[in-house]
């Protein structure tokens, strides 16, 4: 018997096309399920974090994260050229702690050898300041506002929320999906779990103004850091739509408007 191969023509092409469509459908279904699972994990973590943060007092926070041995961020050695400026910041920070809304814990200033002007709150009572910040600000009110802004994050417990959400989400993803998917989602989740939201930053700005006004009796020059960032920044205005921070111009405008409010 002689075997003659027949051309299946359209039938073969239809079968092949159907297989491709089936694969695409399966991938789409999997993507939807993964997105749903990530959303559920996120909202669970947010809820649990809020409950935990409400139960942790500032004093307990310092016991867990603070102190020279337990601090979760270590500062760099302060160069001789920065020691006077750093000491001035320490003196300003001590003054600001007299404001009644500042959580009463032992705050520590730490130095970061970074050229970008920045400051940040660290769980446990540490406030980091960069070399760029020390070199950018000369007036005491400007320095005071930056430090008071960070004290505002402590008062609002923003730093603990950011830490709790990021750790909780990472653990949840790793337990359910494994480390590979956690690595795959690291970029997108970092955007969702950004350390501070725009609302938190604006709240810290308002706290900083109240604190500086209470301690110094004025807020003239509080906007200096944002003016420096605006002059040196390279981010176009439209890009702030995707940023966790309010744009510098808006923050300057709100600070200037607050000065006019009796």
mmCIF file of C-alpha atoms in Angstrom:
data_model
loop_
_atom_site.group_PDB
_atom_site.id
_atom_site.type_symbol
_atom_site.label_atom_id
_atom_site.label_comp_id
_atom_site.label_asym_id
_atom_site.label_seq_id
_atom_site.Cartn_x
_atom_site.Cartn_y
_atom_site.Cartn_z
ATOM 1 C CA UNK A 1 0.000 0.000 0.000
ATOM 2 C CA UNK A 2 1.379 3.382 -0.992
ATOM 3 C CA UNK A 3 0.992 6.255 1.487
ATOM 4 C CA UNK A 4 0.146 9.601 -0.085
ATOM 5 C CA UNK A 5 0.514 12.692 2.133
ATOM 6 C CA UNK A 6 -2.389 15.070 1.702
ATOM 7 C CA UNK A 7 -2.229 18.828 2.073
ATOM 8 C CA UNK A 8 -4.478 19.746 5.003
ATOM 9 C CA UNK A 9 -4.556 23.364 3.843
ATOM 10 C CA UNK A 10 -6.892 25.624 5.742
ATOM 11 C CA UNK A 11 -7.654 22.957 8.325
ATOM 12 C CA UNK A 12 -4.012 22.849 9.472
ATOM 13 C CA UNK A 13 -3.783 26.617 9.602
ATOM 14 C CA UNK A 14 -7.001 26.823 11.599
ATOM 15 C CA UNK A 15 -5.697 24.255 14.055
ATOM 16 C CA UNK A 16 -2.430 26.159 14.465
ATOM 17 C CA UNK A 17 -4.222 29.475 14.896
ATOM 18 C CA UNK A 18 -6.552 27.988 17.463
ATOM 19 C CA UNK A 19 -3.575 26.782 19.478
ATOM 20 C CA UNK A 20 -2.038 30.252 19.502
ATOM 21 C CA UNK A 21 -5.291 31.831 20.599
ATOM 22 C CA UNK A 22 -5.631 29.247 23.352
ATOM 23 C CA UNK A 23 -2.138 30.007 24.624
ATOM 24 C CA UNK A 24 -2.812 33.755 24.610
ATOM 25 C CA UNK A 25 -6.059 33.168 26.502
ATOM 26 C CA UNK A 26 -4.292 31.070 29.132
ATOM 27 C CA UNK A 27 -1.580 33.707 29.592
ATOM 28 C CA UNK A 28 -4.230 36.417 29.908
ATOM 29 C CA UNK A 29 -6.147 34.405 32.491
ATOM 30 C CA UNK A 30 -2.965 33.788 34.476
ATOM 31 C CA UNK A 31 -2.080 37.495 34.381
ATOM 32 C CA UNK A 32 -5.535 38.423 35.683
ATOM 33 C CA UNK A 33 -5.277 35.891 38.518
ATOM 34 C CA UNK A 34 -1.819 37.135 39.494
ATOM 35 C CA UNK A 35 -3.004 40.756 39.458
ATOM 36 C CA UNK A 36 -6.017 39.812 41.593
ATOM 37 C CA UNK A 37 -3.825 37.955 44.084
ATOM 38 C CA UNK A 38 -1.401 40.904 44.315
ATOM 39 C CA UNK A 39 -4.300 43.293 44.905
ATOM 40 C CA UNK A 40 -5.691 41.120 47.700
ATOM 41 C CA UNK A 41 -2.235 40.855 49.305
ATOM 42 C CA UNK A 42 -1.780 44.622 49.079
ATOM 43 C CA UNK A 43 -5.047 45.503 50.788
ATOM 44 C CA UNK A 44 -4.513 42.850 53.460
ATOM 45 C CA UNK A 45 -1.053 44.253 54.171
ATOM 46 C CA UNK A 46 -2.380 47.828 54.285
ATOM 47 C CA UNK A 47 -5.075 46.834 56.788
ATOM 48 C CA UNK A 48 -2.737 44.815 58.983
ATOM 49 C CA UNK A 49 -0.104 47.582 58.883
ATOM 50 C CA UNK A 50 -2.614 50.194 60.046
ATOM 51 C CA UNK A 51 -3.626 48.014 63.000
ATOM 52 C CA UNK A 52 -0.030 47.248 63.972
ATOM 53 C CA UNK A 53 1.130 50.865 63.681
ATOM 54 C CA UNK A 54 -1.743 52.040 65.878
ATOM 55 C CA UNK A 55 -0.578 49.620 68.594
ATOM 56 C CA UNK A 56 3.112 50.625 68.491
ATOM 57 C CA UNK A 57 3.867 53.701 70.593
ATOM 58 C CA UNK A 58 6.793 55.977 69.649
ATOM 59 C CA UNK A 59 8.597 54.737 72.748
ATOM 60 C CA UNK A 60 8.106 51.103 71.748
ATOM 61 C CA UNK A 61 9.220 51.959 68.215
ATOM 62 C CA UNK A 62 12.467 53.350 69.580
ATOM 63 C CA UNK A 63 13.033 50.232 71.636
ATOM 64 C CA UNK A 64 12.580 48.088 68.523
ATOM 65 C CA UNK A 65 14.512 50.130 65.980
ATOM 66 C CA UNK A 66 16.513 52.825 67.746
ATOM 67 C CA UNK A 67 19.772 53.139 69.620
ATOM 68 C CA UNK A 68 23.348 52.905 68.433
ATOM 69 C CA UNK A 69 23.247 49.106 68.340
ATOM 70 C CA UNK A 70 19.713 48.596 67.013
ATOM 71 C CA UNK A 71 19.522 51.465 64.500
ATOM 72 C CA UNK A 72 18.494 50.165 61.081
ATOM 73 C CA UNK A 73 20.447 52.861 59.192
ATOM 74 C CA UNK A 74 24.016 53.791 60.105
ATOM 75 C CA UNK A 75 25.394 57.218 59.272
ATOM 76 C CA UNK A 76 28.742 57.898 57.648
ATOM 77 C CA UNK A 77 31.697 59.490 59.393
ATOM 78 C CA UNK A 78 31.314 63.274 59.426
ATOM 79 C CA UNK A 79 34.215 65.002 57.627
ATOM 80 C CA UNK A 80 35.856 67.946 59.375
ATOM 81 C CA UNK A 81 34.474 70.351 56.765
ATOM 82 C CA UNK A 82 30.898 69.381 57.686
ATOM 83 C CA UNK A 83 31.153 69.090 61.470
ATOM 84 C CA UNK A 84 30.160 72.694 62.214
ATOM 85 C CA UNK A 85 27.130 72.541 59.903
ATOM 86 C CA UNK A 86 26.112 69.167 61.301
ATOM 87 C CA UNK A 87 26.384 70.442 64.880
ATOM 88 C CA UNK A 88 24.170 73.364 63.937
ATOM 89 C CA UNK A 89 21.536 70.948 62.641
ATOM 90 C CA UNK A 90 21.710 69.006 65.893
ATOM 91 C CA UNK A 91 21.094 72.206 67.850
ATOM 92 C CA UNK A 92 18.113 73.086 65.642
ATOM 93 C CA UNK A 93 16.665 69.601 66.064
ATOM 94 C CA UNK A 94 16.917 69.943 69.837
ATOM 95 C CA UNK A 95 15.006 73.245 69.703
ATOM 96 C CA UNK A 96 12.231 71.765 67.592
ATOM 97 C CA UNK A 97 11.567 69.019 70.114
ATOM 98 C CA UNK A 98 9.989 71.607 72.411
ATOM 99 C CA UNK A 99 6.956 71.695 70.092
ATOM 100 C CA UNK A 100 4.113 69.889 71.832
ATOM 101 C CA UNK A 101 3.080 67.785 68.816
ATOM 102 C CA UNK A 102 6.543 66.224 68.376
ATOM 103 C CA UNK A 103 6.569 62.638 69.732
ATOM 104 C CA UNK A 104 8.753 62.624 72.827
ATOM 105 C CA UNK A 105 11.540 60.173 72.046
ATOM 106 C CA UNK A 106 15.321 60.506 71.762
ATOM 107 C CA UNK A 107 16.061 61.669 68.217
ATOM 108 C CA UNK A 108 19.434 61.082 66.596
ATOM 109 C CA UNK A 109 20.821 62.963 63.612
ATOM 110 C CA UNK A 110 22.884 60.879 61.198
ATOM 111 C CA UNK A 111 25.105 62.036 58.326
ATOM 112 C CA UNK A 112 25.007 60.663 54.778
ATOM 113 C CA UNK A 113 27.808 61.471 52.328
ATOM 114 C CA UNK A 114 25.453 62.136 49.427
ATOM 115 C CA UNK A 115 25.533 65.163 47.141
ATOM 116 C CA UNK A 116 21.753 65.350 46.665
ATOM 117 C CA UNK A 117 20.067 67.699 49.182
ATOM 118 C CA UNK A 118 17.836 65.394 51.187
ATOM 119 C CA UNK A 119 16.666 64.389 54.650
ATOM 120 C CA UNK A 120 14.695 61.360 55.792
ATOM 121 C CA UNK A 121 13.054 59.830 58.851
ATOM 122 C CA UNK A 122 14.158 56.361 59.952
ATOM 123 C CA UNK A 123 12.110 54.139 62.307
ATOM 124 C CA UNK A 124 13.543 54.369 65.806
ATOM 125 C CA UNK A 125 14.097 58.126 65.955
ATOM 126 C CA UNK A 126 16.927 58.723 63.492
ATOM 127 C CA UNK A 127 16.836 61.603 61.028
ATOM 128 C CA UNK A 128 19.317 61.485 58.178
ATOM 129 C CA UNK A 129 20.770 64.566 56.525
ATOM 130 C CA UNK A 130 22.987 64.536 53.452
ATOM 131 C CA UNK A 131 26.109 66.499 52.637
ATOM 132 C CA UNK A 132 24.137 68.090 49.807
ATOM 133 C CA UNK A 133 21.542 69.362 52.266
ATOM 134 C CA UNK A 134 24.138 70.828 54.636
ATOM 135 C CA UNK A 135 25.803 72.613 51.731
ATOM 136 C CA UNK A 136 22.526 73.922 50.284
ATOM 137 C CA UNK A 137 20.957 75.599 53.323
ATOM 138 C CA UNK A 138 22.454 78.425 55.347
ATOM 139 C CA UNK A 139 19.501 80.038 57.116
ATOM 140 C CA UNK A 140 18.335 78.460 60.359
ATOM 141 C CA UNK A 141 14.634 78.698 59.467
ATOM 142 C CA UNK A 142 15.251 76.727 56.275
ATOM 143 C CA UNK A 143 17.127 74.033 58.188
ATOM 144 C CA UNK A 144 14.461 74.012 60.881
ATOM 145 C CA UNK A 145 11.661 73.478 58.368
ATOM 146 C CA UNK A 146 13.398 70.484 56.765
ATOM 147 C CA UNK A 147 13.961 68.829 60.141
ATOM 148 C CA UNK A 148 10.449 69.732 61.320
ATOM 149 C CA UNK A 149 9.083 68.154 58.144
ATOM 150 C CA UNK A 150 10.802 64.886 59.098
ATOM 151 C CA UNK A 151 9.444 65.174 62.638
ATOM 152 C CA UNK A 152 6.045 65.458 60.972
ATOM 153 C CA UNK A 153 6.552 62.016 59.439
ATOM 154 C CA UNK A 154 7.276 60.676 62.927
ATOM 155 C CA UNK A 155 4.128 62.338 64.278
ATOM 156 C CA UNK A 156 2.027 60.896 61.425
ATOM 157 C CA UNK A 157 3.782 57.485 61.714
ATOM 158 C CA UNK A 158 4.411 57.577 57.952
ATOM 159 C CA UNK A 159 7.829 55.951 58.224
ATOM 160 C CA UNK A 160 6.404 52.917 60.032
ATOM 161 C CA UNK A 161 3.571 52.566 57.526
ATOM 162 C CA UNK A 162 6.018 52.608 54.622
ATOM 163 C CA UNK A 163 8.280 50.041 56.264
ATOM 164 C CA UNK A 164 5.373 47.799 57.282
ATOM 165 C CA UNK A 165 3.741 47.818 53.862
ATOM 166 C CA UNK A 166 6.919 47.081 51.985
ATOM 167 C CA UNK A 167 8.035 44.275 54.302
ATOM 168 C CA UNK A 168 4.539 42.794 54.553
ATOM 169 C CA UNK A 169 3.947 42.857 50.813
ATOM 170 C CA UNK A 170 7.346 41.316 50.109
ATOM 171 C CA UNK A 171 6.762 38.509 52.596
ATOM 172 C CA UNK A 172 3.249 37.848 51.288
ATOM 173 C CA UNK A 173 4.382 37.650 47.672
ATOM 174 C CA UNK A 174 7.300 35.394 48.518
ATOM 175 C CA UNK A 175 5.155 33.007 50.572
ATOM 176 C CA UNK A 176 2.511 32.650 47.871
ATOM 177 C CA UNK A 177 4.450 32.951 44.617
ATOM 178 C CA UNK A 178 8.090 32.414 45.539
ATOM 179 C CA UNK A 179 11.156 34.640 45.155
ATOM 180 C CA UNK A 180 11.120 34.655 41.344
ATOM 181 C CA UNK A 181 7.803 36.478 41.082
ATOM 182 C CA UNK A 182 8.826 38.810 43.885
ATOM 183 C CA UNK A 183 11.836 39.854 41.806
ATOM 184 C CA UNK A 184 9.642 40.261 38.745
ATOM 185 C CA UNK A 185 7.204 42.581 40.561
ATOM 186 C CA UNK A 186 9.801 44.584 42.486
ATOM 187 C CA UNK A 187 9.714 47.582 40.125
ATOM 188 C CA UNK A 188 5.916 48.002 40.007
ATOM 189 C CA UNK A 189 5.434 47.350 43.719
ATOM 190 C CA UNK A 190 8.078 49.906 44.644
ATOM 191 C CA UNK A 191 5.914 52.489 42.867
ATOM 192 C CA UNK A 192 2.760 51.366 44.676
ATOM 193 C CA UNK A 193 4.503 51.073 48.038
ATOM 194 C CA UNK A 194 6.424 54.359 47.708
ATOM 195 C CA UNK A 195 7.711 55.460 51.073
ATOM 196 C CA UNK A 196 5.455 58.493 51.368
ATOM 197 C CA UNK A 197 2.363 59.458 49.428
ATOM 198 C CA UNK A 198 1.616 62.981 48.252
ATOM 199 C CA UNK A 199 -0.876 63.338 51.089
ATOM 200 C CA UNK A 200 1.705 62.290 53.667
ATOM 201 C CA UNK A 201 4.267 64.717 52.264
ATOM 202 C CA UNK A 202 1.765 67.574 52.306
ATOM 203 C CA UNK A 203 0.792 66.694 55.870
ATOM 204 C CA UNK A 204 4.449 66.722 56.922
ATOM 205 C CA UNK A 205 4.877 70.127 55.244
ATOM 206 C CA UNK A 206 1.951 71.511 57.254
ATOM 207 C CA UNK A 207 3.321 70.003 60.460
ATOM 208 C CA UNK A 208 6.735 71.496 59.724
ATOM 209 C CA UNK A 209 5.286 74.979 59.280
ATOM 210 C CA UNK A 210 3.325 74.763 62.538
ATOM 211 C CA UNK A 211 6.382 73.480 64.368
ATOM 212 C CA UNK A 212 8.727 76.189 63.030
ATOM 213 C CA UNK A 213 6.172 78.926 63.716
ATOM 214 C CA UNK A 214 5.701 77.693 67.294
ATOM 215 C CA UNK A 215 9.435 77.484 68.045
ATOM 216 C CA UNK A 216 10.777 80.474 66.075
ATOM 217 C CA UNK A 217 7.741 82.712 65.791
ATOM 218 C CA UNK A 218 8.129 82.981 61.997
ATOM 219 C CA UNK A 219 8.408 80.842 58.869
ATOM 220 C CA UNK A 220 10.191 83.248 56.516
ATOM 221 C CA UNK A 221 12.590 81.234 54.348
ATOM 222 C CA UNK A 222 11.022 77.837 55.054
ATOM 223 C CA UNK A 223 10.665 77.202 51.327
ATOM 224 C CA UNK A 224 14.415 77.452 50.645
ATOM 225 C CA UNK A 225 15.043 73.734 50.060
ATOM 226 C CA UNK A 226 12.271 73.464 47.498
ATOM 227 C CA UNK A 227 13.663 76.490 45.683
ATOM 228 C CA UNK A 228 17.058 74.762 45.536
ATOM 229 C CA UNK A 229 15.444 71.572 44.225
ATOM 230 C CA UNK A 230 13.450 73.552 41.672
ATOM 231 C CA UNK A 231 16.588 75.291 40.393
ATOM 232 C CA UNK A 232 18.614 72.100 40.148
ATOM 233 C CA UNK A 233 15.890 69.615 39.259
ATOM 234 C CA UNK A 234 15.683 67.939 35.867
ATOM 235 C CA UNK A 235 12.205 66.399 36.160
ATOM 236 C CA UNK A 236 9.644 68.066 33.847
ATOM 237 C CA UNK A 237 6.453 69.347 35.457
ATOM 238 C CA UNK A 238 4.237 66.718 33.830
ATOM 239 C CA UNK A 239 6.364 63.912 35.320
ATOM 240 C CA UNK A 240 5.167 64.808 38.827
ATOM 241 C CA UNK A 241 1.884 63.133 37.880
ATOM 242 C CA UNK A 242 3.733 59.855 38.467
ATOM 243 C CA UNK A 243 5.733 60.960 41.510
ATOM 244 C CA UNK A 244 4.900 60.201 45.134
ATOM 245 C CA UNK A 245 5.988 63.733 46.089
ATOM 246 C CA UNK A 246 4.110 66.943 45.316
ATOM 247 C CA UNK A 247 5.982 69.112 42.814
ATOM 248 C CA UNK A 248 8.319 71.747 44.261
ATOM 249 C CA UNK A 249 6.414 74.708 42.835
ATOM 250 C CA UNK A 250 3.204 73.594 44.529
ATOM 251 C CA UNK A 251 4.974 73.159 47.854
ATOM 252 C CA UNK A 252 6.600 76.585 47.606
ATOM 253 C CA UNK A 253 3.233 78.130 46.763
ATOM 254 C CA UNK A 254 1.487 76.463 49.724
ATOM 255 C CA UNK A 255 4.214 77.563 52.134
ATOM 256 C CA UNK A 256 4.014 81.165 50.911
ATOM 257 C CA UNK A 257 0.225 81.100 51.160
ATOM 258 C CA UNK A 258 0.417 79.724 54.701
ATOM 259 C CA UNK A 259 2.556 82.692 55.746
ATOM 260 C CA UNK A 260 -0.284 85.028 54.754
ATOM 261 C CA UNK A 261 -2.810 83.156 56.869
ATOM 262 C CA UNK A 262 -3.296 84.870 60.244
#
